[in-house]
Amino acid sequence: MPWRRDLLTRTAGTLALLGVSAVGAVAGGASAVDTPSTAAQEPVPSPRAAGVTRFNPPTLFDSRDFSHVAVVTGRPGRAYVAGLGPHDADGRISAGHRLQKQVQAVLANARRALDAVGAGPEDVVRLHIYVADYHPMHGLIVSPKVRAFFDGRMPVSSFVPVAGLAWPGARIQIDMEVALPPEPPAGPDGRGP
């Protein structure tokens, strides 16, 4: 479709000026999700995948439809964080409709998810930023805040324009892949350095 190729070319050009990578597709419409419960989900190892634990940190809303965090143990350990939108701990979009406020809420949730796995922004190796009802000017709102969150040391990232997100009113969502910091070696008593 020529109009789509033209939109993606203009979008990629705008994002390149901002130092953000764009992917070559615009996703489809939003899907509905159940209202999340407010009870925190305890980390539970997957019975079929040794070394994988999936959970929702108590500081994020508890979705029954997906886990916010999956941790892969071993060396090196990895954590995969998904579905971070502009929600409060009860699953409500409390940041209002303004993209600028929603970006702040999403990054606060990213910090909570990283804290839950003992990592920081410097440990994020891949970032996907999904923005609904995208306009090229949105990069000027999102990019500076994301760069500040990562102190200018950006992970590999994709800025993905989408038609909509799963939650009505949500305009931004992020997913991250995190390299877990190595655990300190055990001392002679087996309890740490």
PDB file of C-alpha atoms in Angstrom:
ATOM      1  CA  MET A   1       0.000   0.000   0.000  1.00  0.00           C
ATOM      2  CA  PRO A   2       1.680   3.236  -1.139  1.00  0.00           C
ATOM      3  CA  TRP A   3       0.133   5.406   1.619  1.00  0.00           C
ATOM      4  CA  ARG A   4       1.439   3.036   4.282  1.00  0.00           C
ATOM      5  CA  ARG A   5       4.956   2.958   2.813  1.00  0.00           C
ATOM      6  CA  ASP A   6       4.935   6.777   2.649  1.00  0.00           C
ATOM      7  CA  LEU A   7       3.778   7.069   6.285  1.00  0.00           C
ATOM      8  CA  LEU A   8       6.436   4.630   7.462  1.00  0.00           C
ATOM      9  CA  THR A   9       9.139   6.416   5.464  1.00  0.00           C
ATOM     10  CA  ARG A  10       8.190   9.783   6.982  1.00  0.00           C
ATOM     11  CA  THR A  11       7.892   8.258  10.459  1.00  0.00           C
ATOM     12  CA  ALA A  12      11.268   6.515  10.198  1.00  0.00           C
ATOM     13  CA  GLY A  13      12.862   9.774   9.012  1.00  0.00           C
ATOM     14  CA  THR A  14      11.432  11.727  11.943  1.00  0.00           C
ATOM     15  CA  LEU A  15      12.473   9.071  14.430  1.00  0.00           C
ATOM     16  CA  ALA A  16      15.975   8.836  12.941  1.00  0.00           C
ATOM     17  CA  LEU A  17      16.396  12.544  13.683  1.00  0.00           C
ATOM     18  CA  LEU A  18      15.508  11.734  17.294  1.00  0.00           C
ATOM     19  CA  GLY A  19      17.890   8.766  17.409  1.00  0.00           C
ATOM     20  CA  VAL A  20      15.077   6.212  17.691  1.00  0.00           C
ATOM     21  CA  SER A  21      14.716   3.116  15.493  1.00  0.00           C
ATOM     22  CA  ALA A  22      11.324   2.519  13.855  1.00  0.00           C
ATOM     23  CA  VAL A  23       9.940  -0.872  12.867  1.00  0.00           C
ATOM     24  CA  GLY A  24       8.376  -1.463   9.478  1.00  0.00           C
ATOM     25  CA  ALA A  25       4.768  -2.098  10.417  1.00  0.00           C
ATOM     26  CA  VAL A  26       1.781  -0.407  11.941  1.00  0.00           C
ATOM     27  CA  ALA A  27      -0.111  -2.777  14.224  1.00  0.00           C
ATOM     28  CA  GLY A  28      -3.845  -3.373  14.154  1.00  0.00           C
ATOM     29  CA  GLY A  29      -6.613  -2.362  16.538  1.00  0.00           C
ATOM     30  CA  ALA A  30      -6.990  -2.712  20.257  1.00  0.00           C
ATOM     31  CA  SER A  31      -8.265  -5.760  22.050  1.00  0.00           C
ATOM     32  CA  ALA A  32     -10.275  -5.938  25.232  1.00  0.00           C
ATOM     33  CA  VAL A  33      -8.920  -7.290  28.484  1.00  0.00           C
ATOM     34  CA  ASP A  34     -10.575  -8.247  31.735  1.00  0.00           C
ATOM     35  CA  THR A  35     -10.489  -5.798  34.598  1.00  0.00           C
ATOM     36  CA  PRO A  36      -7.377  -6.738  36.551  1.00  0.00           C
ATOM     37  CA  SER A  37      -7.557  -7.858  40.152  1.00  0.00           C
ATOM     38  CA  THR A  38      -5.698  -5.853  42.774  1.00  0.00           C
ATOM     39  CA  ALA A  39      -4.028  -8.807  44.510  1.00  0.00           C
ATOM     40  CA  ALA A  40      -0.298  -9.093  43.846  1.00  0.00           C
ATOM     41  CA  GLN A  41       0.794 -12.217  42.054  1.00  0.00           C
ATOM     42  CA  GLU A  42       3.554 -14.204  43.751  1.00  0.00           C
ATOM     43  CA  PRO A  43       6.463 -15.303  41.563  1.00  0.00           C
ATOM     44  CA  VAL A  44       5.752 -18.834  40.379  1.00  0.00           C
ATOM     45  CA  PRO A  45       8.254 -20.981  38.501  1.00  0.00           C
ATOM     46  CA  SER A  46       6.918 -22.355  35.234  1.00  0.00           C
ATOM     47  CA  PRO A  47       6.376 -26.128  35.518  1.00  0.00           C
ATOM     48  CA  ARG A  48       7.384 -26.684  31.864  1.00  0.00           C
ATOM     49  CA  ALA A  49      10.292 -24.264  31.490  1.00  0.00           C
ATOM     50  CA  ALA A  50      13.037 -24.865  34.013  1.00  0.00           C
ATOM     51  CA  GLY A  51      14.605 -21.609  35.135  1.00  0.00           C
ATOM     52  CA  VAL A  52      11.677 -19.352  34.120  1.00  0.00           C
ATOM     53  CA  THR A  53       9.630 -17.496  36.738  1.00  0.00           C
ATOM     54  CA  ARG A  54       6.696 -15.299  35.704  1.00  0.00           C
ATOM     55  CA  PHE A  55       5.022 -12.739  37.983  1.00  0.00           C
ATOM     56  CA  ASN A  56       3.418  -9.339  38.441  1.00  0.00           C
ATOM     57  CA  PRO A  57       5.335  -7.209  40.977  1.00  0.00           C
ATOM     58  CA  PRO A  58       3.097  -5.991  43.814  1.00  0.00           C
ATOM     59  CA  THR A  59       3.832  -2.389  42.772  1.00  0.00           C
ATOM     60  CA  LEU A  60       2.170  -2.956  39.370  1.00  0.00           C
ATOM     61  CA  PHE A  61      -1.412  -3.993  38.691  1.00  0.00           C
ATOM     62  CA  ASP A  62      -2.051  -7.720  38.666  1.00  0.00           C
ATOM     63  CA  SER A  63      -3.177  -8.746  35.203  1.00  0.00           C
ATOM     64  CA  ARG A  64      -4.837 -12.117  34.948  1.00  0.00           C
ATOM     65  CA  ASP A  65      -4.171 -12.107  31.196  1.00  0.00           C
ATOM     66  CA  PHE A  66      -0.372 -11.891  31.205  1.00  0.00           C
ATOM     67  CA  SER A  67       2.636 -11.533  33.477  1.00  0.00           C
ATOM     68  CA  HIS A  68       4.462  -8.214  33.584  1.00  0.00           C
ATOM     69  CA  VAL A  69       7.799  -9.933  34.299  1.00  0.00           C
ATOM     70  CA  ALA A  70       9.429 -13.229  33.315  1.00  0.00           C
ATOM     71  CA  VAL A  71      12.835 -14.012  34.804  1.00  0.00           C
ATOM     72  CA  VAL A  72      15.211 -16.529  33.255  1.00  0.00           C
ATOM     73  CA  THR A  73      17.746 -17.764  35.770  1.00  0.00           C
ATOM     74  CA  GLY A  74      21.187 -19.054  35.027  1.00  0.00           C
ATOM     75  CA  ARG A  75      24.183 -17.262  33.630  1.00  0.00           C
ATOM     76  CA  PRO A  76      23.490 -14.773  32.305  1.00  0.00           C
ATOM     77  CA  GLY A  77      20.015 -14.261  33.753  1.00  0.00           C
ATOM     78  CA  ARG A  78      17.375 -12.363  31.804  1.00  0.00           C
ATOM     79  CA  ALA A  79      14.108 -10.677  32.662  1.00  0.00           C
ATOM     80  CA  TYR A  80      11.428  -9.869  30.116  1.00  0.00           C
ATOM     81  CA  VAL A  81       9.044  -7.069  31.066  1.00  0.00           C
ATOM     82  CA  ALA A  82       5.852  -6.469  29.085  1.00  0.00           C
ATOM     83  CA  GLY A  83       2.598  -4.569  29.138  1.00  0.00           C
ATOM     84  CA  LEU A  84       3.857  -1.530  31.024  1.00  0.00           C
ATOM     85  CA  GLY A  85       1.220   1.088  30.401  1.00  0.00           C
ATOM     86  CA  PRO A  86       0.228   4.265  32.248  1.00  0.00           C
ATOM     87  CA  HIS A  87      -1.576   2.361  35.020  1.00  0.00           C
ATOM     88  CA  ASP A  88      -1.594   2.776  38.758  1.00  0.00           C
ATOM     89  CA  ALA A  89      -1.271  -0.248  41.071  1.00  0.00           C
ATOM     90  CA  ASP A  90      -5.042  -0.837  40.790  1.00  0.00           C
ATOM     91  CA  GLY A  91      -4.924  -1.042  36.989  1.00  0.00           C
ATOM     92  CA  ARG A  92      -6.537   2.356  36.378  1.00  0.00           C
ATOM     93  CA  ILE A  93      -5.104   4.823  33.889  1.00  0.00           C
ATOM     94  CA  SER A  94      -4.521   7.608  36.357  1.00  0.00           C
ATOM     95  CA  ALA A  95      -2.234   9.723  34.176  1.00  0.00           C
ATOM     96  CA  GLY A  96      -5.060  11.256  32.142  1.00  0.00           C
ATOM     97  CA  HIS A  97      -5.136  11.418  28.358  1.00  0.00           C
ATOM     98  CA  ARG A  98      -2.069  13.619  27.756  1.00  0.00           C
ATOM     99  CA  LEU A  99       0.787  11.643  26.228  1.00  0.00           C
ATOM    100  CA  GLN A 100       3.390  13.537  28.290  1.00  0.00           C
ATOM    101  CA  LYS A 101       1.781  12.446  31.590  1.00  0.00           C
ATOM    102  CA  GLN A 102       1.330   8.885  30.337  1.00  0.00           C
ATOM    103  CA  VAL A 103       5.026   8.665  29.394  1.00  0.00           C
ATOM    104  CA  GLN A 104       5.929   9.693  32.963  1.00  0.00           C
ATOM    105  CA  ALA A 105       3.593   7.036  34.393  1.00  0.00           C
ATOM    106  CA  VAL A 106       4.965   4.332  32.067  1.00  0.00           C
ATOM    107  CA  LEU A 107       8.564   5.137  33.026  1.00  0.00           C
ATOM    108  CA  ALA A 108       7.637   5.080  36.727  1.00  0.00           C
ATOM    109  CA  ASN A 109       6.185   1.601  36.139  1.00  0.00           C
ATOM    110  CA  ALA A 110       9.361   0.597  34.284  1.00  0.00           C
ATOM    111  CA  ARG A 111      11.375   1.648  37.349  1.00  0.00           C
ATOM    112  CA  ARG A 112       9.076  -0.452  39.584  1.00  0.00           C
ATOM    113  CA  ALA A 113       9.459  -3.507  37.338  1.00  0.00           C
ATOM    114  CA  LEU A 114      13.255  -3.115  37.238  1.00  0.00           C
ATOM    115  CA  ASP A 115      13.358  -2.735  41.033  1.00  0.00           C
ATOM    116  CA  ALA A 116      11.343  -5.956  41.348  1.00  0.00           C
ATOM    117  CA  VAL A 117      14.112  -7.912  39.595  1.00  0.00           C
ATOM    118  CA  GLY A 118      17.055  -6.076  41.177  1.00  0.00           C
ATOM    119  CA  ALA A 119      18.017  -4.226  37.989  1.00  0.00           C
ATOM    120  CA  GLY A 120      18.238  -0.656  36.782  1.00  0.00           C
ATOM    121  CA  PRO A 121      17.878   1.208  33.493  1.00  0.00           C
ATOM    122  CA  GLU A 122      21.529   0.446  32.684  1.00  0.00           C
ATOM    123  CA  ASP A 123      20.614  -3.281  32.577  1.00  0.00           C
ATOM    124  CA  VAL A 124      17.933  -2.889  29.870  1.00  0.00           C
ATOM    125  CA  VAL A 125      19.226  -4.322  26.601  1.00  0.00           C
ATOM    126  CA  ARG A 126      16.105  -4.000  24.444  1.00  0.00           C
ATOM    127  CA  LEU A 127      13.177  -1.598  24.566  1.00  0.00           C
ATOM    128  CA  HIS A 128       9.970  -1.520  22.512  1.00  0.00           C
ATOM    129  CA  ILE A 129       7.869   1.647  22.741  1.00  0.00           C
ATOM    130  CA  TYR A 130       4.311   1.374  21.410  1.00  0.00           C
ATOM    131  CA  VAL A 131       2.448   4.646  20.782  1.00  0.00           C
ATOM    132  CA  ALA A 132      -1.245   4.653  19.843  1.00  0.00           C
ATOM    133  CA  ASP A 133      -2.711   7.011  17.246  1.00  0.00           C
ATOM    134  CA  TYR A 134       0.820   7.969  16.303  1.00  0.00           C
ATOM    135  CA  HIS A 135       1.780  11.339  14.874  1.00  0.00           C
ATOM    136  CA  PRO A 136       5.428  12.194  14.038  1.00  0.00           C
ATOM    137  CA  MET A 137       5.408  14.947  16.693  1.00  0.00           C
ATOM    138  CA  HIS A 138       4.843  12.287  19.393  1.00  0.00           C
ATOM    139  CA  GLY A 139       8.518  11.378  19.102  1.00  0.00           C
ATOM    140  CA  LEU A 140       9.351  14.867  20.371  1.00  0.00           C
ATOM    141  CA  ILE A 141       7.271  14.170  23.497  1.00  0.00           C
ATOM    142  CA  VAL A 142       8.375  10.595  24.163  1.00  0.00           C
ATOM    143  CA  SER A 143      12.051  10.537  23.180  1.00  0.00           C
ATOM    144  CA  PRO A 144      13.476  13.142  25.617  1.00  0.00           C
ATOM    145  CA  LYS A 145      11.805  11.495  28.613  1.00  0.00           C
ATOM    146  CA  VAL A 146      12.965   8.021  27.597  1.00  0.00           C
ATOM    147  CA  ARG A 147      16.509   9.289  26.997  1.00  0.00           C
ATOM    148  CA  ALA A 148      16.513  10.908  30.466  1.00  0.00           C
ATOM    149  CA  PHE A 149      15.308   7.643  32.027  1.00  0.00           C
ATOM    150  CA  PHE A 150      18.286   5.856  30.475  1.00  0.00           C
ATOM    151  CA  ASP A 151      20.651   8.751  31.249  1.00  0.00           C
ATOM    152  CA  GLY A 152      21.356   9.077  27.521  1.00  0.00           C
ATOM    153  CA  ARG A 153      22.666   5.481  27.232  1.00  0.00           C
ATOM    154  CA  MET A 154      19.829   4.046  25.171  1.00  0.00           C
ATOM    155  CA  PRO A 155      19.337   0.303  24.806  1.00  0.00           C
ATOM    156  CA  VAL A 156      18.535  -1.236  21.428  1.00  0.00           C
ATOM    157  CA  SER A 157      15.053   0.116  20.822  1.00  0.00           C
ATOM    158  CA  SER A 158      12.097   0.240  18.483  1.00  0.00           C
ATOM    159  CA  PHE A 159       9.438   2.933  18.354  1.00  0.00           C
ATOM    160  CA  VAL A 160       6.277   1.197  17.154  1.00  0.00           C
ATOM    161  CA  PRO A 161       3.264   3.214  15.975  1.00  0.00           C
ATOM    162  CA  VAL A 162       0.030   1.286  16.632  1.00  0.00           C
ATOM    163  CA  ALA A 163      -3.635   1.946  15.917  1.00  0.00           C
ATOM    164  CA  GLY A 164      -4.532   1.319  19.551  1.00  0.00           C
ATOM    165  CA  LEU A 165      -3.588  -0.450  22.767  1.00  0.00           C
ATOM    166  CA  ALA A 166      -5.518  -2.986  24.829  1.00  0.00           C
ATOM    167  CA  TRP A 167      -6.658  -0.479  27.456  1.00  0.00           C
ATOM    168  CA  PRO A 168      -9.080   2.290  26.458  1.00  0.00           C
ATOM    169  CA  GLY A 169      -7.373   5.629  26.974  1.00  0.00           C
ATOM    170  CA  ALA A 170      -3.816   4.233  27.023  1.00  0.00           C
ATOM    171  CA  ARG A 171      -1.576   5.976  24.502  1.00  0.00           C
ATOM    172  CA  ILE A 172       1.784   4.371  25.287  1.00  0.00           C
ATOM    173  CA  GLN A 173       3.125   1.007  26.416  1.00  0.00           C
ATOM    174  CA  ILE A 174       6.647  -0.392  26.711  1.00  0.00           C
ATOM    175  CA  ASP A 175       8.271  -3.818  26.791  1.00  0.00           C
ATOM    176  CA  MET A 176      11.857  -4.424  27.921  1.00  0.00           C
ATOM    177  CA  GLU A 177      14.457  -7.178  27.882  1.00  0.00           C
ATOM    178  CA  VAL A 178      16.782  -6.926  30.871  1.00  0.00           C
ATOM    179  CA  ALA A 179      20.175  -8.516  31.525  1.00  0.00           C
ATOM    180  CA  LEU A 180      20.132  -9.349  35.215  1.00  0.00           C
ATOM    181  CA  PRO A 181      23.141  -8.199  37.192  1.00  0.00           C
ATOM    182  CA  PRO A 182      25.345 -11.114  38.273  1.00  0.00           C
ATOM    183  CA  GLU A 183      24.880 -12.234  41.817  1.00  0.00           C
ATOM    184  CA  PRO A 184      27.841 -11.617  44.112  1.00  0.00           C
ATOM    185  CA  PRO A 185      29.816 -14.784  44.748  1.00  0.00           C
ATOM    186  CA  ALA A 186      29.048 -16.602  47.989  1.00  0.00           C
ATOM    187  CA  GLY A 187      31.549 -16.212  50.785  1.00  0.00           C
ATOM    188  CA  PRO A 188      32.995 -19.079  52.815  1.00  0.00           C
ATOM    189  CA  ASP A 189      29.821 -19.256  54.901  1.00  0.00           C
ATOM    190  CA  GLY A 190      27.657 -19.411  51.755  1.00  0.00           C
ATOM    191  CA  ARG A 191      25.891 -16.114  52.565  1.00  0.00           C
ATOM    192  CA  GLY A 192      27.595 -13.552  50.333  1.00  0.00           C
ATOM    193  CA  PRO A 193      30.923 -11.787  49.997  1.00  0.00           C
TER     194      PRO A 193
END
